[in-house]
Coordinates of C-alpha atoms in Angstrom, one line a residue:
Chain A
X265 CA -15.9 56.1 19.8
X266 CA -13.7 53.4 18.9
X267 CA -10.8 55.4 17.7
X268 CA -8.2 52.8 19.3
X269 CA -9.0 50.6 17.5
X270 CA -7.5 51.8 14.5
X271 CA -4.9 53.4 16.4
X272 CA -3.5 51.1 18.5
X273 CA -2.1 49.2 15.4
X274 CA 0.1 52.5 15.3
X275 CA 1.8 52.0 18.5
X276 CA 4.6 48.7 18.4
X277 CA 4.7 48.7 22.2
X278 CA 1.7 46.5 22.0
X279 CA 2.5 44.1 20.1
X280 CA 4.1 42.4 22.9
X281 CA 2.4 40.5 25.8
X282 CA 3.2 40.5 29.5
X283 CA 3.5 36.8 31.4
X284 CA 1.4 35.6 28.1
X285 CA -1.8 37.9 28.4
X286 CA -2.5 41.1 26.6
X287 CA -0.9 44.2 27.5
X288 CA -3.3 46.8 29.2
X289 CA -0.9 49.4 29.8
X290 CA -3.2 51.8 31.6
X291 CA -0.1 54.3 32.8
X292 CA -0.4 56.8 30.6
X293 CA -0.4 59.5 33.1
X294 CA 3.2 58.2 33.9
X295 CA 4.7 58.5 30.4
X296 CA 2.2 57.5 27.2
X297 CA 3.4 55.2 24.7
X298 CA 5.2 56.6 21.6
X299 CA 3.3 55.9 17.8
X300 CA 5.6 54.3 15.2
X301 CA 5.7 57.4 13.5
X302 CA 7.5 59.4 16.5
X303 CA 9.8 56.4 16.8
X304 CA 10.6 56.9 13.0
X305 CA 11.4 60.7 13.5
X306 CA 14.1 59.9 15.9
X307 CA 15.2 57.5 14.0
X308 CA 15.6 59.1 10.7
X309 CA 17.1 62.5 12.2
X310 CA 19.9 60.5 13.9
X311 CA 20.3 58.1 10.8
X312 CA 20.5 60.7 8.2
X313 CA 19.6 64.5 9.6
X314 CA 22.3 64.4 12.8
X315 CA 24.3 67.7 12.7
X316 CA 23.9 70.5 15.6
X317 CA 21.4 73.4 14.6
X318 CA 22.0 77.2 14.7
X319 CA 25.6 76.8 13.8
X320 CA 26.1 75.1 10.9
X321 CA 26.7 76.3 7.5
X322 CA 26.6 73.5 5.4
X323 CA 22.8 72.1 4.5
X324 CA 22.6 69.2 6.4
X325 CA 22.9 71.4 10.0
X326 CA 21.1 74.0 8.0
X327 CA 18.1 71.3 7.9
X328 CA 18.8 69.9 11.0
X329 CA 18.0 73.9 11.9
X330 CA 14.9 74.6 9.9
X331 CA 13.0 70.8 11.0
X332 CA 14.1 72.2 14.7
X333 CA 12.8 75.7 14.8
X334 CA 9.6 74.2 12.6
X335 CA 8.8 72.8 15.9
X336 CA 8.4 75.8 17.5
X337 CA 5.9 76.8 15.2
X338 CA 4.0 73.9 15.3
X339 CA 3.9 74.0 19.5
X340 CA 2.6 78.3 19.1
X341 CA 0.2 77.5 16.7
X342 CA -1.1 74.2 18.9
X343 CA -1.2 75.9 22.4
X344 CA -2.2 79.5 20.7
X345 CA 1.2 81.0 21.9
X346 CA 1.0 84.3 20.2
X347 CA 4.4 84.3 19.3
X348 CA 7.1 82.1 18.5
X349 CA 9.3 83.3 21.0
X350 CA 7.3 83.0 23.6
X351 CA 8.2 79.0 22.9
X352 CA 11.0 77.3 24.8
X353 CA 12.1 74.4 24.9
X354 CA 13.3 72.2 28.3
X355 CA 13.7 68.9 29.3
X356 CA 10.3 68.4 30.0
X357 CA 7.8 70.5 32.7
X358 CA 9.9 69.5 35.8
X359 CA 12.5 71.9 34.6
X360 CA 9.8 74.1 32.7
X361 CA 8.1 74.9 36.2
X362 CA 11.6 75.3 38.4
X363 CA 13.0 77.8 35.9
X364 CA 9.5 79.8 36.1
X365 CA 10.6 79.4 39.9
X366 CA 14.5 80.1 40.1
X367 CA 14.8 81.6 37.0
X368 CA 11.7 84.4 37.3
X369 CA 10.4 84.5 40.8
X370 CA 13.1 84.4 42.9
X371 CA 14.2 87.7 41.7
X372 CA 11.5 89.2 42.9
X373 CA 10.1 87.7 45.9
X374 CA 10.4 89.1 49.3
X375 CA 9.8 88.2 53.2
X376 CA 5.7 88.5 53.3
X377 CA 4.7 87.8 49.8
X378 CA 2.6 84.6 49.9
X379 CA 2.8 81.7 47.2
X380 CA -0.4 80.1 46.7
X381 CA -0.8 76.2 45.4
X382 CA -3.1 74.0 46.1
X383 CA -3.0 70.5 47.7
X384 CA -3.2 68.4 44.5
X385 CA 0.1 69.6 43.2
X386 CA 2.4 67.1 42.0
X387 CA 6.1 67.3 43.3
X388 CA 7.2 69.1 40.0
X389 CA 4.5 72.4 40.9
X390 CA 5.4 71.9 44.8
X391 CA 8.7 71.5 45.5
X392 CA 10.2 74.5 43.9
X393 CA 8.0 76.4 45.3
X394 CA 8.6 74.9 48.8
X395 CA 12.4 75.9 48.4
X396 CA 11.9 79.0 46.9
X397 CA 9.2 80.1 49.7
X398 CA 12.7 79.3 52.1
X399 CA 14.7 81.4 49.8
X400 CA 13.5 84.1 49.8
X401 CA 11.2 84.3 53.0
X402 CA 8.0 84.0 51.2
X403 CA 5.2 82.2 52.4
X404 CA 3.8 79.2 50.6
X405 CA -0.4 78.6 51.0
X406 CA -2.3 76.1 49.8
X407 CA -6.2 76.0 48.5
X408 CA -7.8 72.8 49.7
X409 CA -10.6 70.4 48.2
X410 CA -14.1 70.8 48.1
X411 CA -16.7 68.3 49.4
X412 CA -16.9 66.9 45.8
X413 CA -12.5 66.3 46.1
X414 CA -12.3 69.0 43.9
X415 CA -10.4 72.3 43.9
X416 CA -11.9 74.9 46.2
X417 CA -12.7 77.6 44.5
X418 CA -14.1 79.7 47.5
X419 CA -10.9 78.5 49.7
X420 CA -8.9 80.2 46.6
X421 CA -10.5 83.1 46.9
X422 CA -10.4 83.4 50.1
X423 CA -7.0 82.6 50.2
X424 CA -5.9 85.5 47.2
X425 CA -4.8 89.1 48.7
X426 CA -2.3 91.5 47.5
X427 CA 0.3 89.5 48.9
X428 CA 0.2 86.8 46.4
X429 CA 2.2 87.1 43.9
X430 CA 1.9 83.5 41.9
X431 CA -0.7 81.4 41.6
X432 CA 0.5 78.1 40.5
X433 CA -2.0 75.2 39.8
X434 CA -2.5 72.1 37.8
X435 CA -4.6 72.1 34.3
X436 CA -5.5 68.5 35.0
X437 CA -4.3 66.6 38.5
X438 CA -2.4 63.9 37.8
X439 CA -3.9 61.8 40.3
X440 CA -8.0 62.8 40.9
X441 CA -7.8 63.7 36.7
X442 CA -10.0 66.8 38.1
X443 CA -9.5 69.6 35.3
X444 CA -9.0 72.6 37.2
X445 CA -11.0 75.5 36.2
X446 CA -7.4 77.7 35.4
X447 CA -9.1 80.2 33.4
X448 CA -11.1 81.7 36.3
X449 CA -8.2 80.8 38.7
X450 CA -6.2 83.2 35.9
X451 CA -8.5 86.3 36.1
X452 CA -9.2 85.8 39.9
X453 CA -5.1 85.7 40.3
X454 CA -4.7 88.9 38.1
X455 CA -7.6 91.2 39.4
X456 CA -5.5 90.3 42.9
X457 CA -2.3 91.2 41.7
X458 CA -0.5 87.8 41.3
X459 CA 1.0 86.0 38.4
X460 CA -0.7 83.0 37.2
X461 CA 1.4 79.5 36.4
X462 CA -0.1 76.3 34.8
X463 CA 1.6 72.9 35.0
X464 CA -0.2 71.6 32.2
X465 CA 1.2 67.7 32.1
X466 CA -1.4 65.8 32.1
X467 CA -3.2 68.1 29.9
X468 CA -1.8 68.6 26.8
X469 CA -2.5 65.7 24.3
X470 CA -5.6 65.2 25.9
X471 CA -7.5 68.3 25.4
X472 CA -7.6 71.5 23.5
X473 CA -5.2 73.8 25.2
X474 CA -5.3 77.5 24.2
X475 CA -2.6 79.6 26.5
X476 CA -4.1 82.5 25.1
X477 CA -7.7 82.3 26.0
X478 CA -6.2 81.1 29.7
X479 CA -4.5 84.1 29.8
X480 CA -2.0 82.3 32.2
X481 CA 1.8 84.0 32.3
X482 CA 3.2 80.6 32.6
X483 CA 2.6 77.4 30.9
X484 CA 4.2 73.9 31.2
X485 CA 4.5 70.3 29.5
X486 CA 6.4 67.4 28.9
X487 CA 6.5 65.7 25.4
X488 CA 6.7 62.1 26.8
X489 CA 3.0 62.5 28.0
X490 CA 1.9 63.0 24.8
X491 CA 3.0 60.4 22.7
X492 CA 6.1 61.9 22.0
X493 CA 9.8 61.2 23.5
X494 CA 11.3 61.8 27.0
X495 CA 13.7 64.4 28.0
X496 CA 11.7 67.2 26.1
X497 CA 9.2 69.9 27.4
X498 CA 8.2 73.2 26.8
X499 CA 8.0 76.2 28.9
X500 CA 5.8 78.8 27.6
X501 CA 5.6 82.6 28.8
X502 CA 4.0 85.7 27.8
X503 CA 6.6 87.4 26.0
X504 CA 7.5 90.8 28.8
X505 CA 7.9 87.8 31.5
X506 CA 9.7 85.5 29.6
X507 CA 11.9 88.4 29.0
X508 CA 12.4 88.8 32.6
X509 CA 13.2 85.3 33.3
X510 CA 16.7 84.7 34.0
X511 CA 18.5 82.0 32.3
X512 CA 19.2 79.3 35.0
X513 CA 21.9 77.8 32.8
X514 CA 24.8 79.4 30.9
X515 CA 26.7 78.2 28.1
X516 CA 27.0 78.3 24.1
X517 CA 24.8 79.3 21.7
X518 CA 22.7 81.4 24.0
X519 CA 25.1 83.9 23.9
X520 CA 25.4 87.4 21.7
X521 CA 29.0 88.0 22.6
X522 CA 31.6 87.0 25.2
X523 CA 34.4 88.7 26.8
X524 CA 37.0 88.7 29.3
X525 CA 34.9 89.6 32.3
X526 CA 30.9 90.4 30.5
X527 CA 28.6 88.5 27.9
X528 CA 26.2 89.7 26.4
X529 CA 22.6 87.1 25.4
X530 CA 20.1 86.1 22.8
X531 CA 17.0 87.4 22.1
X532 CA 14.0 85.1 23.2
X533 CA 13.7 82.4 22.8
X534 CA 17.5 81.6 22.3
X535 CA 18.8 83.3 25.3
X536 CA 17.1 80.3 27.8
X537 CA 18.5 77.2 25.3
X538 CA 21.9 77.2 26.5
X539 CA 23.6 74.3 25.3
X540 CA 23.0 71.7 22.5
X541 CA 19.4 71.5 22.8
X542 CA 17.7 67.6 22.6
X543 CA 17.5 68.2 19.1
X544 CA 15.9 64.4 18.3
X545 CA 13.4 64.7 20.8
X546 CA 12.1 68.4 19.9
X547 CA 11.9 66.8 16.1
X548 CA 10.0 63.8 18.3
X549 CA 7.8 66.1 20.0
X550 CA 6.7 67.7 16.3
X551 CA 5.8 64.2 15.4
X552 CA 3.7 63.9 18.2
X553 CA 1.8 67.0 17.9
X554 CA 1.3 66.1 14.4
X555 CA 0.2 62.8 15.0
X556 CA -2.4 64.1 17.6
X557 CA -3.7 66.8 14.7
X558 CA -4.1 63.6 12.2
X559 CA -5.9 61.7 14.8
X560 CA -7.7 64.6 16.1
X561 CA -7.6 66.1 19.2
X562 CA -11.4 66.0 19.7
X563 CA -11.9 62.6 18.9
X564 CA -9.2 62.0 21.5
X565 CA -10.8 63.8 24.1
X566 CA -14.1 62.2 23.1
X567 CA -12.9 58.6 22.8
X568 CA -10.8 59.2 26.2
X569 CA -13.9 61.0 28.1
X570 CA -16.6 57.8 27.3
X571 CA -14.1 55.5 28.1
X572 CA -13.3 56.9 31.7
X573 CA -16.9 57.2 32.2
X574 CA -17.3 53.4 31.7
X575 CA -14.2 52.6 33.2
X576 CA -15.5 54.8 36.0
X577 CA -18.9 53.4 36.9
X578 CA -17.6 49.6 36.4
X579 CA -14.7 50.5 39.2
X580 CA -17.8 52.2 41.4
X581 CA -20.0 49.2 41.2
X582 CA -17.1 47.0 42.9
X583 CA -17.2 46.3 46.5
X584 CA -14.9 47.8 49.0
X585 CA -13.4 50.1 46.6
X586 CA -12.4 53.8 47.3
X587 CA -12.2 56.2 44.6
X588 CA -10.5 59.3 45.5
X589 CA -11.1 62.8 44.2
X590 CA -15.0 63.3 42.7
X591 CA -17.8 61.7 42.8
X592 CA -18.9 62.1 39.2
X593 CA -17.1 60.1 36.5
X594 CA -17.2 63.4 34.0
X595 CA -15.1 65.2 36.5
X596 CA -12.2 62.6 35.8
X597 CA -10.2 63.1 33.1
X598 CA -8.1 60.0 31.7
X599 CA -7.2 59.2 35.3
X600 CA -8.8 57.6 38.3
X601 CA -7.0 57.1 41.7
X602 CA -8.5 54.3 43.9
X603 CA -7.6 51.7 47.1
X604 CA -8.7 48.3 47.7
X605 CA -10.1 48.5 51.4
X606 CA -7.3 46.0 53.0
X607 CA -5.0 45.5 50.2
X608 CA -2.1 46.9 50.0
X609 CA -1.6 49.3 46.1
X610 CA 1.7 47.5 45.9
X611 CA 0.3 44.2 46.3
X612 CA -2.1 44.8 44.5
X613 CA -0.4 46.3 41.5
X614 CA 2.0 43.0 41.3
X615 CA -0.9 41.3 41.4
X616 CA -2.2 43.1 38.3
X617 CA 1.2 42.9 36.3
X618 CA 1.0 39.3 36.9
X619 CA -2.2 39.7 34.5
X620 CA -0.8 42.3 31.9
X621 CA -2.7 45.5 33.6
X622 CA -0.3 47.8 34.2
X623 CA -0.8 50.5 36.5
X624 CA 0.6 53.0 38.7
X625 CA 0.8 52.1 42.6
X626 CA 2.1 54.9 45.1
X627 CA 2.1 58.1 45.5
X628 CA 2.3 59.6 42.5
X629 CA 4.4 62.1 43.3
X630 CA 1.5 64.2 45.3
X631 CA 3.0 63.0 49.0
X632 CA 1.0 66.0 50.3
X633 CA -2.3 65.1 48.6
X634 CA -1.1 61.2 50.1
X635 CA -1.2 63.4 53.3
X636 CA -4.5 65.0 53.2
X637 CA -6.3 61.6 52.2
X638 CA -4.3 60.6 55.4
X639 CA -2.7 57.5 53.0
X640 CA 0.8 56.2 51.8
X641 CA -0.4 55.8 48.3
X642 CA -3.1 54.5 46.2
X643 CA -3.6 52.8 42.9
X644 CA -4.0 55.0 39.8
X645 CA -5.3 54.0 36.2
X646 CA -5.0 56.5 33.1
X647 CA -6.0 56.0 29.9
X648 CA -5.3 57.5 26.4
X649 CA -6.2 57.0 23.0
X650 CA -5.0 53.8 22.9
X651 CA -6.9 51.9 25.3
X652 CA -10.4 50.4 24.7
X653 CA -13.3 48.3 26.8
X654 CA -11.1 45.6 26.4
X655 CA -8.4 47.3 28.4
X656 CA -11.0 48.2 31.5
X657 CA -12.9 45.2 31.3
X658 CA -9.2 42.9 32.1
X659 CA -8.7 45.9 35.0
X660 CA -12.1 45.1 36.6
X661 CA -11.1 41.4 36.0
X662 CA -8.2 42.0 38.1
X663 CA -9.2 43.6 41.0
X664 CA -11.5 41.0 41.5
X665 CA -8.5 38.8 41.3
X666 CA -6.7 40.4 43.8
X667 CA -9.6 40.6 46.2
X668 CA -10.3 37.1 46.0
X669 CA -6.2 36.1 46.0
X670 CA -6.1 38.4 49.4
X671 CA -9.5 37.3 50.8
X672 CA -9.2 34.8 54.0
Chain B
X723 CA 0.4 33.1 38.9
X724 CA 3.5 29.9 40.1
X725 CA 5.8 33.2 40.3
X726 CA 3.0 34.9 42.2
X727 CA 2.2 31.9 44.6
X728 CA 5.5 31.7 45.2
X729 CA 5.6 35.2 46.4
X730 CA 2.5 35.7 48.2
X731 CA 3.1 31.9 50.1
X732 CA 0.5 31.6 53.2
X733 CA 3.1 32.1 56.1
X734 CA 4.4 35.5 53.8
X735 CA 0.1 36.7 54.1
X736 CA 0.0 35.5 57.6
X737 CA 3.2 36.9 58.9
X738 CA 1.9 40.5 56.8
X739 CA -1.5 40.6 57.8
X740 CA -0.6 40.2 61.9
X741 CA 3.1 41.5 62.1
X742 CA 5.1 40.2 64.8
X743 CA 6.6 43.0 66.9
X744 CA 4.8 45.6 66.0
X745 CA 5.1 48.7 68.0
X746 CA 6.6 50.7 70.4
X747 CA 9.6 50.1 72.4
X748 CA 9.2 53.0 75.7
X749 CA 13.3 54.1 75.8
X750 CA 14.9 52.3 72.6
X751 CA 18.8 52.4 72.5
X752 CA 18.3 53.5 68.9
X753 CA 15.3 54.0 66.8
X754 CA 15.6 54.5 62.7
X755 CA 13.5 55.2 60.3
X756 CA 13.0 54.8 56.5
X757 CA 11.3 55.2 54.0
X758 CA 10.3 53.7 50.4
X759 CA 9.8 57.2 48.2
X760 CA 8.5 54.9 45.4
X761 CA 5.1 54.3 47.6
X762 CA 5.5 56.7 50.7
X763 CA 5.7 54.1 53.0
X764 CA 7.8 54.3 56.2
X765 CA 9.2 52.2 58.8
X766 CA 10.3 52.7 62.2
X767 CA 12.6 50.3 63.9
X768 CA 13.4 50.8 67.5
X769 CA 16.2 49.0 69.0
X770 CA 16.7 48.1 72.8
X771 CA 20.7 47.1 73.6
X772 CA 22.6 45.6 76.0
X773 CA 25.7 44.5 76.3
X774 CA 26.0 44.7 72.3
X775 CA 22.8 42.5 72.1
X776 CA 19.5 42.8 70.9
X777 CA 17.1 42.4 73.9
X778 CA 14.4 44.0 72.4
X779 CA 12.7 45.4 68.8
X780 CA 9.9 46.3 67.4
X781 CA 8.7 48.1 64.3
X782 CA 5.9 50.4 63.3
X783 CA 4.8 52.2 60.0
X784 CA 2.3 51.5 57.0
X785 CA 3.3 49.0 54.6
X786 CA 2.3 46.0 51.8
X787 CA 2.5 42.6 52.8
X788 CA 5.9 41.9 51.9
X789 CA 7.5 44.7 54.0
X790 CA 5.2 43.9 56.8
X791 CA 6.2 40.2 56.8
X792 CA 10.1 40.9 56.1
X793 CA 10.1 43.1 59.0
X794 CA 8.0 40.9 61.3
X795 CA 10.7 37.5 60.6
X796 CA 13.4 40.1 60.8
X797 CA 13.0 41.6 64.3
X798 CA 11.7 37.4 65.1
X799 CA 15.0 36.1 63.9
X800 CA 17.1 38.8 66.0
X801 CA 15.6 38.7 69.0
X802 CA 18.2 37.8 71.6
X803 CA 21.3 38.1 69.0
X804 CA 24.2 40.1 69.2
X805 CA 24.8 43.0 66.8
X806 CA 27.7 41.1 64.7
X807 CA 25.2 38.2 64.8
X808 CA 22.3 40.7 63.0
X809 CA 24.8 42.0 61.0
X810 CA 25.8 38.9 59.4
X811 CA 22.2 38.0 59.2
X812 CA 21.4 41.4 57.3
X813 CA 24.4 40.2 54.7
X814 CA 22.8 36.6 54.4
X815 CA 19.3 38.4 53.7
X816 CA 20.8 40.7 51.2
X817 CA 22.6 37.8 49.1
X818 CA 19.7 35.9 49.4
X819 CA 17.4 38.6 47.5
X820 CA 19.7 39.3 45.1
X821 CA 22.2 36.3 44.1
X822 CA 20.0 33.4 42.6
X823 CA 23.0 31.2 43.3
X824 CA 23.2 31.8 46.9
X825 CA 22.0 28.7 48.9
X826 CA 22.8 28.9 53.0
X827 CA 20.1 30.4 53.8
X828 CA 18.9 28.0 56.4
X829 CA 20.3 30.8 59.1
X830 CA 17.1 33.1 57.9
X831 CA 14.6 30.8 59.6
X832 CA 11.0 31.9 58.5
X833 CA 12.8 34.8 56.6
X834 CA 13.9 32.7 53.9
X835 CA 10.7 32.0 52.3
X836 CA 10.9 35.6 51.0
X837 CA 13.3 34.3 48.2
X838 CA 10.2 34.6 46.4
X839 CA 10.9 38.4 45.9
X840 CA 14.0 38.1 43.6
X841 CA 11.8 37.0 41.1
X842 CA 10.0 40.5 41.6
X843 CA 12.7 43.5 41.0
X844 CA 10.2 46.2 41.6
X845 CA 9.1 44.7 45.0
X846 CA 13.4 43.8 46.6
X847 CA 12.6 47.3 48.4
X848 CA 9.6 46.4 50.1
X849 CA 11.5 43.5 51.5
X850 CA 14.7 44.8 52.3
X851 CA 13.4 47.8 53.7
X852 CA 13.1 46.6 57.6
X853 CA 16.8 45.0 57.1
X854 CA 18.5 48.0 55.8
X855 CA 17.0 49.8 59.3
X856 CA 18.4 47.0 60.9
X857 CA 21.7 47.6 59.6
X858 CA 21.9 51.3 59.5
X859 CA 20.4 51.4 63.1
X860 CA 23.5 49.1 63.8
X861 CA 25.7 51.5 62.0
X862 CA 24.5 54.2 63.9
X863 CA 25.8 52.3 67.1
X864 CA 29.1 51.2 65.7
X865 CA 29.7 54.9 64.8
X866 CA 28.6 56.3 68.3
X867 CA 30.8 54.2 70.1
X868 CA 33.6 54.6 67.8

């Protein structure tokens, strides 16, 4: 299982310490760390490949063009897109998820039509939805969580009649790590009627994704969470929605033909790329997925999977811990929120930096799942492919750190 | 761990773990409340005026140690004072947080042991958060009466 071991030599972020001590970054649900490999991409397309793609004739942009659209490729084949087109790319799945909102549903909306979501959401798969429920007179529901802190499939159910029209979910919650099961939440949303969305995040990288099989209508993702850069995402759609969806931004080289008063656009998957496109970071993002192919996306998920587990029953055998969302360490995936009875995440979390663990303290950007736990925030590890025993075994040391340094 | 000492000193755990004027005033002359979006906490300060002075305060909300103890010397240390007084106050606290160079803080009673925290970017919020209520509660005032 010991994957990181070979791979963590690949990544130069650690080979720095924190305060003296080693660094157990274990904030990978917050941004992972980049390989050398990615870094190198960037760096050689701005050192030597830098010229704007779809436009120029010379061979350098011509290049530029063909490493560029070679990404798109690479992303169908490794979500099982079943075309090319139905590949965009965004600044990451923040945008991804508010142009499925603004862009597609807000056309079509109406007073009555119900949004359903569940608790867990993160901001990104909330908040647009909250504003476009006020737009257009929709009403936004939620599912709730099971006894076991999962997602309530019954609620959901219950919840589904012919007045939702989108489903939107996350593949993997970014704070419980509970993998949603999205391909029954798919069918059950499509014999009711609705449209199905997936904010895929903290998914992607860690296990095998296939959009297809899902049969979702929307898909989204952020590179940064995956090894690869920041500022880059993808938005995938089945091809007669994506057609549908209205370009939230306007501009060059998404355009067919421009006159005085009328313009006419693209085909997919041009038309929604207006702009010069974060042409580094797409060539980053290729990198990444072809770093995670050489590494191999089972033995990720494999190496990932037994190390939550132990990381998972070492945190459950601590005293006055609280670990939100299931009960079973399987049920986790690469991420494991938690509170120290009395101690406060922040404190706690400065505590830890002052020891080289690094984690995430607050509220993740879930305020409404904050809500339902009836907490401000709470401490989150996450793991990738990177970490090792090592990593939890300086965690557990500092938590009992802190609950001695806080203990009167 | 001296940086963390330093920051977690006794009177900073004490004054955190039993806050000083913590609660609710009944009819407060002006009540504000913030919050820190990077953890979700919030704070409520409630003002009682007269006469541009600060007869009473209190505060209420969830918070770590270090906002809990900031506002517990904060609404301490302006207890009695006039508004210009907690104003100036609020300006000493800020420079103090930020400005390594800064030394009359003597004026910050208690409140200047939380020095500490400019060693800790991340954590200035959590102790500046009862302050800036202070002054935008202040603000509030000024801009009512003006």
């Amino acid at each position: 299982m010991t994957i990181s071991n070979n791979i963590r030599k690949d990544f130069p972020f650690f080979n720095q310490k924190v305060n003296g001590k080693r660094l157990d970054y274990l904030d990978s649900a917050a941004t992972s760390q980049k390989p050398q490999i990615v870094i190198d991409s960037l760096n050689q397309y701005y050192s030597f490949g830098n010229a704007n793609i779809h436009r120029g004739v010379y061979q350098i942009a011509e290049q530029a063009t063909e490493q560029f659209e070679s990404v798109r490729d690479l992303i169908k084949d490794f979500i099982h897109a079943d075309r090319r087109e139905e590949i965009v790319f965004t600044k990451g799945a923040t945008q991804s998820l508010n142009w499925v909102a603004f862009g597609f549903f807000k056309q079509f909306l109406k007073p009555g039509d119900e949004i359903l979501i569940s608790v867990m959401e993160h901001h990104s798969n909330l908040v647009p939805w909250q504003q476009i429920a006020k737009l257009t007179g929709a009403h936004l529901k939620y599912v709730q969580l099971n006894d076991d802190g999962e997602f309530d499939l019954e609620d959901f159910k219950n919840k589904l009649n012919h007045h939702v029209k989108v489903v939107a979910v996350a593949h993997v919650s970014n704070v419980l790590g509970s993998l949603n099961p999205v391909e029954e939440i798919c069918r059950l949303a499509h014999d009711a009627g609705s449209l199905a969305v997936v904010d895929g995040a903290q998914a992607v990288g860690h296990l095998p994704v296939n959009v297809h099989s899902l049969d979702c209508d929307f898909y989204a993702f952020s590179a940064h969470k995956m090894f690869g850069p920041t500022g880059v995402g993808v938005l995938y759609g089945k091809y007669d929605l994506l057609n549908q969806l209205k370009p939230v931004e306007y501009g060059g080289e998404m355009i067919e033909d421009v006159d005085y008063q009328n313009t006419t656009f693209k085909d997919l998957p041009l038309r929604l790329e207006a702009g010069t496109q974060n042409i580094a970071g797409v060539i980053g993002l290729g990198a990444a997925v072809r770093y995670i192919d050489q590494v191999g996306l089972k033995e990720i998920e494999t190496h990932n999977s037994q190390l939550l587990d132990s990381a998972f029953n070492k945190l459950s055998n601590l005293p006055e811990i609280k670990i939100y969302g299931s009960k079973g360490a399987l049920k986790h995936h690469d991420i494991i929120s938690f509170n120290l009875n009395g101690i406060h995440p922040h404190d706690a979390a400065t505590v830890f930096d002052s020891l080289g663990v690094e984690v995430r303290a607050g509220h993740h950007c879930a305020q409404v799942l904050m809500r339902y736990f009836n907490i401000s925030a709470c401490l989150r590890i996450s793991i990738h492919a990177y970490n090792d025993e090592e990593d939890i075994n300086q965690l557990i040391t500092a938590v009992k750190e802190v609950q001695r340094f806080f203990k009167h | 761990m001296a940086n963390l000492m330093n920051l977690y000193r006794e009177m900073i755990i004490e004054y955190g773990e039993s806050p000083h004027n913590f609660g609710e005033i009944k009819d407060p002359t002006i009540s504000t409340e913030l919050h820190n979006p990077t953890c979700g906490d919030v704070l409520n300060l409630q003002l009682k005026v007269a006469n541009d002075q600060i007869v009473e305060i209190k505060f209420d909300g969830s918070g770590c140690i270090i906002s809990q103890a900031s506002a517990s010397m904060m609404t301490d240390l302006v207890k009695g004072k006039s508004l210009k007084e907690a104003k100036n106050l609020k300006e000493v606290f800020s420079k103090m947080i930020t400005d390594p160079d800064f030394k009359d803080t003597d004026v910050l009673e208690d409140a200047e042991i939380l020095q500490g925290v400019r060693q800790f970017p991340p954590r200035i919020k959590c102790a500046t958060l009862a302050w800036n209520a202070l002054e935008k509660s202040i603000m509030k005032m000024e801009d009512d009466n003006g």
